Amino acid sequence: MNFLAHLYLSGNDPDIIIGNFIADHVKGRKMDRYRAGIQDGIRLHRAIDTYTDTHLVVKDTLEHLRPGFRKYAGVALDMFFDHFLASGWPAWSAEPLEVFTVRMYRVLMGSFVILPARTRTMLPFMMQHNWLLHYREIEGLNHALNGMARRTVFRSNLENAAGELQDNYGFYRERFNLFFPDLKQYAFNYLQKLKADGAGQVSGTG
């Protein structure tokens, strides 16, 4: 999943939000540098990615994308799913997307000094162009995908991904609607387990 979905699935705890957001820039045991709540957010991010990669709907959809995008099929699908989350946002949240994105940026900027270097470089650009909000429009998604295509080491074909989405829009929307409720429930259960484990550790220290 991409940025918007990860932030949405983080709940309202600022540390979980931060950890989930920075996880791709925190490799291995470097997470030990962060406080416990942020570590939990990193764990949540990794769990979401593992669940997504092994979900049958996702695996089947990637096979549809792989001939055109090869190793970048997963990147394209992550972006497609963020688009469907953003464009159908009222079905998933009572908080307007415009309000949610501002709140997320505020949380992240509030801990800017502790973010990994790569995140500190990326975040101002994300805010300047409001990636999270603009994912809901094909034009905004296409702009983001073209930026990714320019930065990939190998030929990605991501510059054509928005066209693929438009050509098969109903198919990908159906895939999203089949998959995302399962992921939402999984992330909720994982967060509940983190809270229970944390409460157990606190009570166990007495």
PDB file of C-alpha atoms in Angstrom:
ATOM      1  CA  MET A   1       0.000   0.000   0.000  1.00  0.00           C
ATOM      2  CA  ASN A   2       1.078   3.585  -0.576  1.00  0.00           C
ATOM      3  CA  PHE A   3       1.225   6.667   1.676  1.00  0.00           C
ATOM      4  CA  LEU A   4      -2.469   7.479   1.984  1.00  0.00           C
ATOM      5  CA  ALA A   5      -3.539   3.944   2.856  1.00  0.00           C
ATOM      6  CA  HIS A   6      -0.761   3.510   5.414  1.00  0.00           C
ATOM      7  CA  LEU A   7      -1.690   6.766   7.135  1.00  0.00           C
ATOM      8  CA  TYR A   8      -5.398   5.915   7.080  1.00  0.00           C
ATOM      9  CA  LEU A   9      -4.752   2.516   8.637  1.00  0.00           C
ATOM     10  CA  SER A  10      -2.656   4.008  11.453  1.00  0.00           C
ATOM     11  CA  GLY A  11      -5.535   5.177  13.617  1.00  0.00           C
ATOM     12  CA  ASN A  12      -5.145   8.361  15.641  1.00  0.00           C
ATOM     13  CA  ASP A  13      -2.008   7.741  17.717  1.00  0.00           C
ATOM     14  CA  PRO A  14       0.656  10.232  16.509  1.00  0.00           C
ATOM     15  CA  ASP A  15       3.537   7.840  17.166  1.00  0.00           C
ATOM     16  CA  ILE A  16       1.850   5.055  15.191  1.00  0.00           C
ATOM     17  CA  ILE A  17       1.225   7.514  12.345  1.00  0.00           C
ATOM     18  CA  ILE A  18       4.874   8.617  12.315  1.00  0.00           C
ATOM     19  CA  GLY A  19       6.249   5.087  12.484  1.00  0.00           C
ATOM     20  CA  ASN A  20       3.967   3.810   9.741  1.00  0.00           C
ATOM     21  CA  PHE A  21       4.925   6.742   7.517  1.00  0.00           C
ATOM     22  CA  ILE A  22       8.705   6.460   7.919  1.00  0.00           C
ATOM     23  CA  ALA A  23       8.946   2.652   7.897  1.00  0.00           C
ATOM     24  CA  ASP A  24      10.268   2.305   4.339  1.00  0.00           C
ATOM     25  CA  HIS A  25      13.179   4.565   5.308  1.00  0.00           C
ATOM     26  CA  VAL A  26      14.033   2.616   8.472  1.00  0.00           C
ATOM     27  CA  LYS A  27      15.853  -0.590   7.651  1.00  0.00           C
ATOM     28  CA  GLY A  28      16.274  -3.579   9.926  1.00  0.00           C
ATOM     29  CA  ARG A  29      17.085  -2.845  13.547  1.00  0.00           C
ATOM     30  CA  LYS A  30      17.504   0.898  12.982  1.00  0.00           C
ATOM     31  CA  MET A  31      13.984   1.097  14.357  1.00  0.00           C
ATOM     32  CA  ASP A  32      15.529   0.653  17.817  1.00  0.00           C
ATOM     33  CA  ARG A  33      16.571   4.313  17.644  1.00  0.00           C
ATOM     34  CA  TYR A  34      12.945   5.365  18.009  1.00  0.00           C
ATOM     35  CA  ARG A  35      10.603   5.429  20.981  1.00  0.00           C
ATOM     36  CA  ALA A  36       8.263   2.485  21.535  1.00  0.00           C
ATOM     37  CA  GLY A  37       5.172   3.964  19.877  1.00  0.00           C
ATOM     38  CA  ILE A  38       7.031   4.797  16.685  1.00  0.00           C
ATOM     39  CA  GLN A  39       8.513   1.297  16.657  1.00  0.00           C
ATOM     40  CA  ASP A  40       4.970  -0.056  16.843  1.00  0.00           C
ATOM     41  CA  GLY A  41       4.055   2.082  13.828  1.00  0.00           C
ATOM     42  CA  ILE A  42       6.986   0.627  11.898  1.00  0.00           C
ATOM     43  CA  ARG A  43       5.861  -2.887  12.856  1.00  0.00           C
ATOM     44  CA  LEU A  44       2.333  -2.070  11.698  1.00  0.00           C
ATOM     45  CA  HIS A  45       3.653  -0.861   8.336  1.00  0.00           C
ATOM     46  CA  ARG A  46       5.650  -4.040   7.822  1.00  0.00           C
ATOM     47  CA  ALA A  47       2.679  -6.191   8.830  1.00  0.00           C
ATOM     48  CA  ILE A  48       0.410  -4.342   6.386  1.00  0.00           C
ATOM     49  CA  ASP A  49       2.911  -4.859   3.579  1.00  0.00           C
ATOM     50  CA  THR A  50       3.246  -8.568   4.327  1.00  0.00           C
ATOM     51  CA  TYR A  51      -0.514  -9.047   4.517  1.00  0.00           C
ATOM     52  CA  THR A  52      -0.979  -7.150   1.246  1.00  0.00           C
ATOM     53  CA  ASP A  53       1.707  -9.100  -0.602  1.00  0.00           C
ATOM     54  CA  THR A  54       0.177 -12.439   0.392  1.00  0.00           C
ATOM     55  CA  HIS A  55      -3.505 -11.588  -0.170  1.00  0.00           C
ATOM     56  CA  LEU A  56      -4.976 -13.638  -3.013  1.00  0.00           C
ATOM     57  CA  VAL A  57      -6.774 -10.666  -4.610  1.00  0.00           C
ATOM     58  CA  VAL A  58      -3.552  -8.677  -4.696  1.00  0.00           C
ATOM     59  CA  LYS A  59      -1.492 -11.566  -6.042  1.00  0.00           C
ATOM     60  CA  ASP A  60      -4.050 -12.187  -8.782  1.00  0.00           C
ATOM     61  CA  THR A  61      -4.189  -8.495  -9.721  1.00  0.00           C
ATOM     62  CA  LEU A  62      -0.396  -8.244  -9.871  1.00  0.00           C
ATOM     63  CA  GLU A  63      -0.360 -11.033 -12.453  1.00  0.00           C
ATOM     64  CA  HIS A  64      -2.599  -8.850 -14.608  1.00  0.00           C
ATOM     65  CA  LEU A  65      -0.179  -5.916 -14.258  1.00  0.00           C
ATOM     66  CA  ARG A  66       3.138  -7.744 -14.440  1.00  0.00           C
ATOM     67  CA  PRO A  67       3.477  -8.040 -18.239  1.00  0.00           C
ATOM     68  CA  GLY A  68       3.352  -4.263 -18.628  1.00  0.00           C
ATOM     69  CA  PHE A  69       5.224  -3.173 -15.514  1.00  0.00           C
ATOM     70  CA  ARG A  70       7.372  -6.155 -14.470  1.00  0.00           C
ATOM     71  CA  LYS A  71       9.071  -5.496 -11.099  1.00  0.00           C
ATOM     72  CA  TYR A  72       7.157  -2.216 -10.753  1.00  0.00           C
ATOM     73  CA  ALA A  73       3.721  -3.829 -10.959  1.00  0.00           C
ATOM     74  CA  GLY A  74       3.401  -3.609  -7.174  1.00  0.00           C
ATOM     75  CA  VAL A  75       4.236   0.105  -7.231  1.00  0.00           C
ATOM     76  CA  ALA A  76       1.549   0.736  -9.836  1.00  0.00           C
ATOM     77  CA  LEU A  77      -1.034  -1.252  -7.894  1.00  0.00           C
ATOM     78  CA  ASP A  78      -0.228   0.555  -4.644  1.00  0.00           C
ATOM     79  CA  MET A  79      -0.883   3.850  -6.416  1.00  0.00           C
ATOM     80  CA  PHE A  80      -4.103   2.566  -7.981  1.00  0.00           C
ATOM     81  CA  PHE A  81      -5.376   1.514  -4.568  1.00  0.00           C
ATOM     82  CA  ASP A  82      -4.481   4.882  -3.020  1.00  0.00           C
ATOM     83  CA  HIS A  83      -6.470   6.498  -5.842  1.00  0.00           C
ATOM     84  CA  PHE A  84      -9.542   4.415  -5.058  1.00  0.00           C
ATOM     85  CA  LEU A  85      -9.215   5.120  -1.346  1.00  0.00           C
ATOM     86  CA  ALA A  86      -8.960   8.860  -2.016  1.00  0.00           C
ATOM     87  CA  SER A  87     -11.676   9.032  -4.687  1.00  0.00           C
ATOM     88  CA  GLY A  88     -14.095   7.007  -2.562  1.00  0.00           C
ATOM     89  CA  TRP A  89     -13.012   8.529   0.748  1.00  0.00           C
ATOM     90  CA  PRO A  90     -16.509   9.269   2.185  1.00  0.00           C
ATOM     91  CA  ALA A  91     -17.200   5.532   2.190  1.00  0.00           C
ATOM     92  CA  TRP A  92     -14.226   4.974   4.502  1.00  0.00           C
ATOM     93  CA  SER A  93     -14.134   8.009   6.776  1.00  0.00           C
ATOM     94  CA  ALA A  94     -16.476  10.664   8.151  1.00  0.00           C
ATOM     95  CA  GLU A  95     -13.513  13.071   8.282  1.00  0.00           C
ATOM     96  CA  PRO A  96     -13.167  14.957   4.959  1.00  0.00           C
ATOM     97  CA  LEU A  97     -10.041  14.026   3.031  1.00  0.00           C
ATOM     98  CA  GLU A  98      -8.927  17.667   3.006  1.00  0.00           C
ATOM     99  CA  VAL A  99      -9.058  17.741   6.813  1.00  0.00           C
ATOM    100  CA  PHE A 100      -7.375  14.353   7.163  1.00  0.00           C
ATOM    101  CA  THR A 101      -4.432  15.313   4.953  1.00  0.00           C
ATOM    102  CA  VAL A 102      -3.815  18.552   6.854  1.00  0.00           C
ATOM    103  CA  ARG A 103      -3.927  16.636  10.140  1.00  0.00           C
ATOM    104  CA  MET A 104      -1.432  14.056   8.877  1.00  0.00           C
ATOM    105  CA  TYR A 105       0.980  16.732   7.662  1.00  0.00           C
ATOM    106  CA  ARG A 106       0.721  18.483  11.037  1.00  0.00           C
ATOM    107  CA  VAL A 107       1.545  15.282  12.933  1.00  0.00           C
ATOM    108  CA  LEU A 108       4.520  14.508  10.700  1.00  0.00           C
ATOM    109  CA  MET A 109       5.929  18.022  10.718  1.00  0.00           C
ATOM    110  CA  GLY A 110       5.586  18.088  14.504  1.00  0.00           C
ATOM    111  CA  SER A 111       8.307  15.432  14.679  1.00  0.00           C
ATOM    112  CA  PHE A 112      10.297  16.567  11.647  1.00  0.00           C
ATOM    113  CA  VAL A 113      13.658  16.606  13.434  1.00  0.00           C
ATOM    114  CA  ILE A 114      13.522  12.895  14.263  1.00  0.00           C
ATOM    115  CA  LEU A 115      12.427  11.708  10.819  1.00  0.00           C
ATOM    116  CA  PRO A 116      14.943   9.800   8.665  1.00  0.00           C
ATOM    117  CA  ALA A 117      16.894  11.965   6.229  1.00  0.00           C
ATOM    118  CA  ARG A 118      15.077  10.578   3.184  1.00  0.00           C
ATOM    119  CA  THR A 119      11.715  11.315   4.781  1.00  0.00           C
ATOM    120  CA  ARG A 120      12.771  14.874   5.646  1.00  0.00           C
ATOM    121  CA  THR A 121      13.723  15.379   1.999  1.00  0.00           C
ATOM    122  CA  MET A 122      10.459  13.958   0.654  1.00  0.00           C
ATOM    123  CA  LEU A 123       7.890  15.370   3.073  1.00  0.00           C
ATOM    124  CA  PRO A 124       8.096  19.064   2.032  1.00  0.00           C
ATOM    125  CA  PHE A 125       7.534  18.067  -1.615  1.00  0.00           C
ATOM    126  CA  MET A 126       4.603  15.895  -0.578  1.00  0.00           C
ATOM    127  CA  MET A 127       3.055  18.817   1.270  1.00  0.00           C
ATOM    128  CA  GLN A 128       3.821  21.379  -1.426  1.00  0.00           C
ATOM    129  CA  HIS A 129       2.026  19.327  -4.076  1.00  0.00           C
ATOM    130  CA  ASN A 130      -0.441  17.748  -1.608  1.00  0.00           C
ATOM    131  CA  TRP A 131       0.091  14.233  -2.925  1.00  0.00           C
ATOM    132  CA  LEU A 132      -2.338  12.689  -0.457  1.00  0.00           C
ATOM    133  CA  LEU A 133      -5.251  14.801  -1.677  1.00  0.00           C
ATOM    134  CA  HIS A 134      -4.384  14.754  -5.362  1.00  0.00           C
ATOM    135  CA  TYR A 135      -4.270  10.960  -5.548  1.00  0.00           C
ATOM    136  CA  ARG A 136      -8.054  11.121  -5.930  1.00  0.00           C
ATOM    137  CA  GLU A 137      -7.761  12.615  -9.421  1.00  0.00           C
ATOM    138  CA  ILE A 138      -6.302  10.668 -12.341  1.00  0.00           C
ATOM    139  CA  GLU A 139      -4.311  13.745 -13.305  1.00  0.00           C
ATOM    140  CA  GLY A 140      -2.726  13.965  -9.858  1.00  0.00           C
ATOM    141  CA  LEU A 141      -2.005  10.249  -9.835  1.00  0.00           C
ATOM    142  CA  ASN A 142      -0.447  10.488 -13.280  1.00  0.00           C
ATOM    143  CA  HIS A 143       1.801  13.326 -12.124  1.00  0.00           C
ATOM    144  CA  ALA A 144       3.042  11.232  -9.193  1.00  0.00           C
ATOM    145  CA  LEU A 145       3.597   8.163 -11.386  1.00  0.00           C
ATOM    146  CA  ASN A 146       5.567  10.178 -13.924  1.00  0.00           C
ATOM    147  CA  GLY A 147       7.772  11.469 -11.127  1.00  0.00           C
ATOM    148  CA  MET A 148       8.413   7.909 -10.006  1.00  0.00           C
ATOM    149  CA  ALA A 149       9.203   6.844 -13.572  1.00  0.00           C
ATOM    150  CA  ARG A 150      11.901   9.515 -13.804  1.00  0.00           C
ATOM    151  CA  ARG A 151      13.518   8.312 -10.569  1.00  0.00           C
ATOM    152  CA  THR A 152      13.596   4.562 -11.207  1.00  0.00           C
ATOM    153  CA  VAL A 153      16.943   2.981 -12.015  1.00  0.00           C
ATOM    154  CA  PHE A 154      15.452   0.548 -14.537  1.00  0.00           C
ATOM    155  CA  ARG A 155      12.752   1.042 -17.145  1.00  0.00           C
ATOM    156  CA  SER A 156       9.502   0.991 -15.186  1.00  0.00           C
ATOM    157  CA  ASN A 157       6.784   2.036 -17.662  1.00  0.00           C
ATOM    158  CA  LEU A 158       5.112   3.818 -14.733  1.00  0.00           C
ATOM    159  CA  GLU A 159       4.536   6.819 -16.990  1.00  0.00           C
ATOM    160  CA  ASN A 160       1.869   4.685 -18.677  1.00  0.00           C
ATOM    161  CA  ALA A 161       0.275   3.359 -15.487  1.00  0.00           C
ATOM    162  CA  ALA A 162      -2.469   6.002 -15.317  1.00  0.00           C
ATOM    163  CA  GLY A 163      -3.479   5.008 -18.842  1.00  0.00           C
ATOM    164  CA  GLU A 164      -3.660   1.371 -17.757  1.00  0.00           C
ATOM    165  CA  LEU A 165      -5.876   2.401 -14.841  1.00  0.00           C
ATOM    166  CA  GLN A 166      -8.211   4.373 -17.093  1.00  0.00           C
ATOM    167  CA  ASP A 167      -8.456   1.559 -19.634  1.00  0.00           C
ATOM    168  CA  ASN A 168      -9.389  -1.011 -16.966  1.00  0.00           C
ATOM    169  CA  TYR A 169     -10.886   1.231 -14.300  1.00  0.00           C
ATOM    170  CA  GLY A 170     -13.790  -1.026 -13.341  1.00  0.00           C
ATOM    171  CA  PHE A 171     -11.544  -4.052 -12.965  1.00  0.00           C
ATOM    172  CA  TYR A 172      -9.109  -2.322 -10.594  1.00  0.00           C
ATOM    173  CA  ARG A 173     -11.891  -0.686  -8.591  1.00  0.00           C
ATOM    174  CA  GLU A 174     -13.484  -4.091  -8.070  1.00  0.00           C
ATOM    175  CA  ARG A 175     -10.125  -5.501  -6.955  1.00  0.00           C
ATOM    176  CA  PHE A 176      -9.741  -2.667  -4.444  1.00  0.00           C
ATOM    177  CA  ASN A 177     -13.261  -3.144  -3.078  1.00  0.00           C
ATOM    178  CA  LEU A 178     -12.610  -6.852  -2.608  1.00  0.00           C
ATOM    179  CA  PHE A 179      -9.287  -6.349  -0.871  1.00  0.00           C
ATOM    180  CA  PHE A 180      -9.393  -3.175   1.199  1.00  0.00           C
ATOM    181  CA  PRO A 181     -12.069  -4.175   3.742  1.00  0.00           C
ATOM    182  CA  ASP A 182      -9.946  -7.224   4.594  1.00  0.00           C
ATOM    183  CA  LEU A 183      -6.860  -5.052   5.024  1.00  0.00           C
ATOM    184  CA  LYS A 184      -8.730  -2.524   7.162  1.00  0.00           C
ATOM    185  CA  GLN A 185      -9.906  -5.281   9.496  1.00  0.00           C
ATOM    186  CA  TYR A 186      -6.420  -6.788   9.641  1.00  0.00           C
ATOM    187  CA  ALA A 187      -4.827  -3.440  10.523  1.00  0.00           C
ATOM    188  CA  PHE A 188      -7.469  -2.767  13.176  1.00  0.00           C
ATOM    189  CA  ASN A 189      -6.852  -6.162  14.770  1.00  0.00           C
ATOM    190  CA  TYR A 190      -3.093  -5.606  14.660  1.00  0.00           C
ATOM    191  CA  LEU A 191      -3.449  -2.226  16.377  1.00  0.00           C
ATOM    192  CA  GLN A 192      -5.638  -3.777  19.059  1.00  0.00           C
ATOM    193  CA  LYS A 193      -2.983  -6.419  19.665  1.00  0.00           C
ATOM    194  CA  LEU A 194      -0.275  -3.755  19.946  1.00  0.00           C
ATOM    195  CA  LYS A 195      -2.365  -1.904  22.521  1.00  0.00           C
ATOM    196  CA  ALA A 196      -3.015  -5.100  24.486  1.00  0.00           C
ATOM    197  CA  ASP A 197       0.661  -6.062  24.435  1.00  0.00           C
ATOM    198  CA  GLY A 198       1.634  -2.565  25.552  1.00  0.00           C
ATOM    199  CA  ALA A 199      -0.865  -2.596  28.401  1.00  0.00           C
ATOM    200  CA  GLY A 200       0.415  -6.001  29.470  1.00  0.00           C
ATOM    201  CA  GLN A 201       3.992  -4.759  29.537  1.00  0.00           C
ATOM    202  CA  VAL A 202       3.019  -1.732  31.621  1.00  0.00           C
ATOM    203  CA  SER A 203       0.969  -3.753  34.107  1.00  0.00           C
ATOM    204  CA  GLY A 204       3.674  -6.384  34.258  1.00  0.00           C
ATOM    205  CA  THR A 205       6.258  -3.879  35.429  1.00  0.00           C
ATOM    206  CA  GLY A 206       4.413  -3.177  38.649  1.00  0.00           C
TER     207      GLY A 206
END
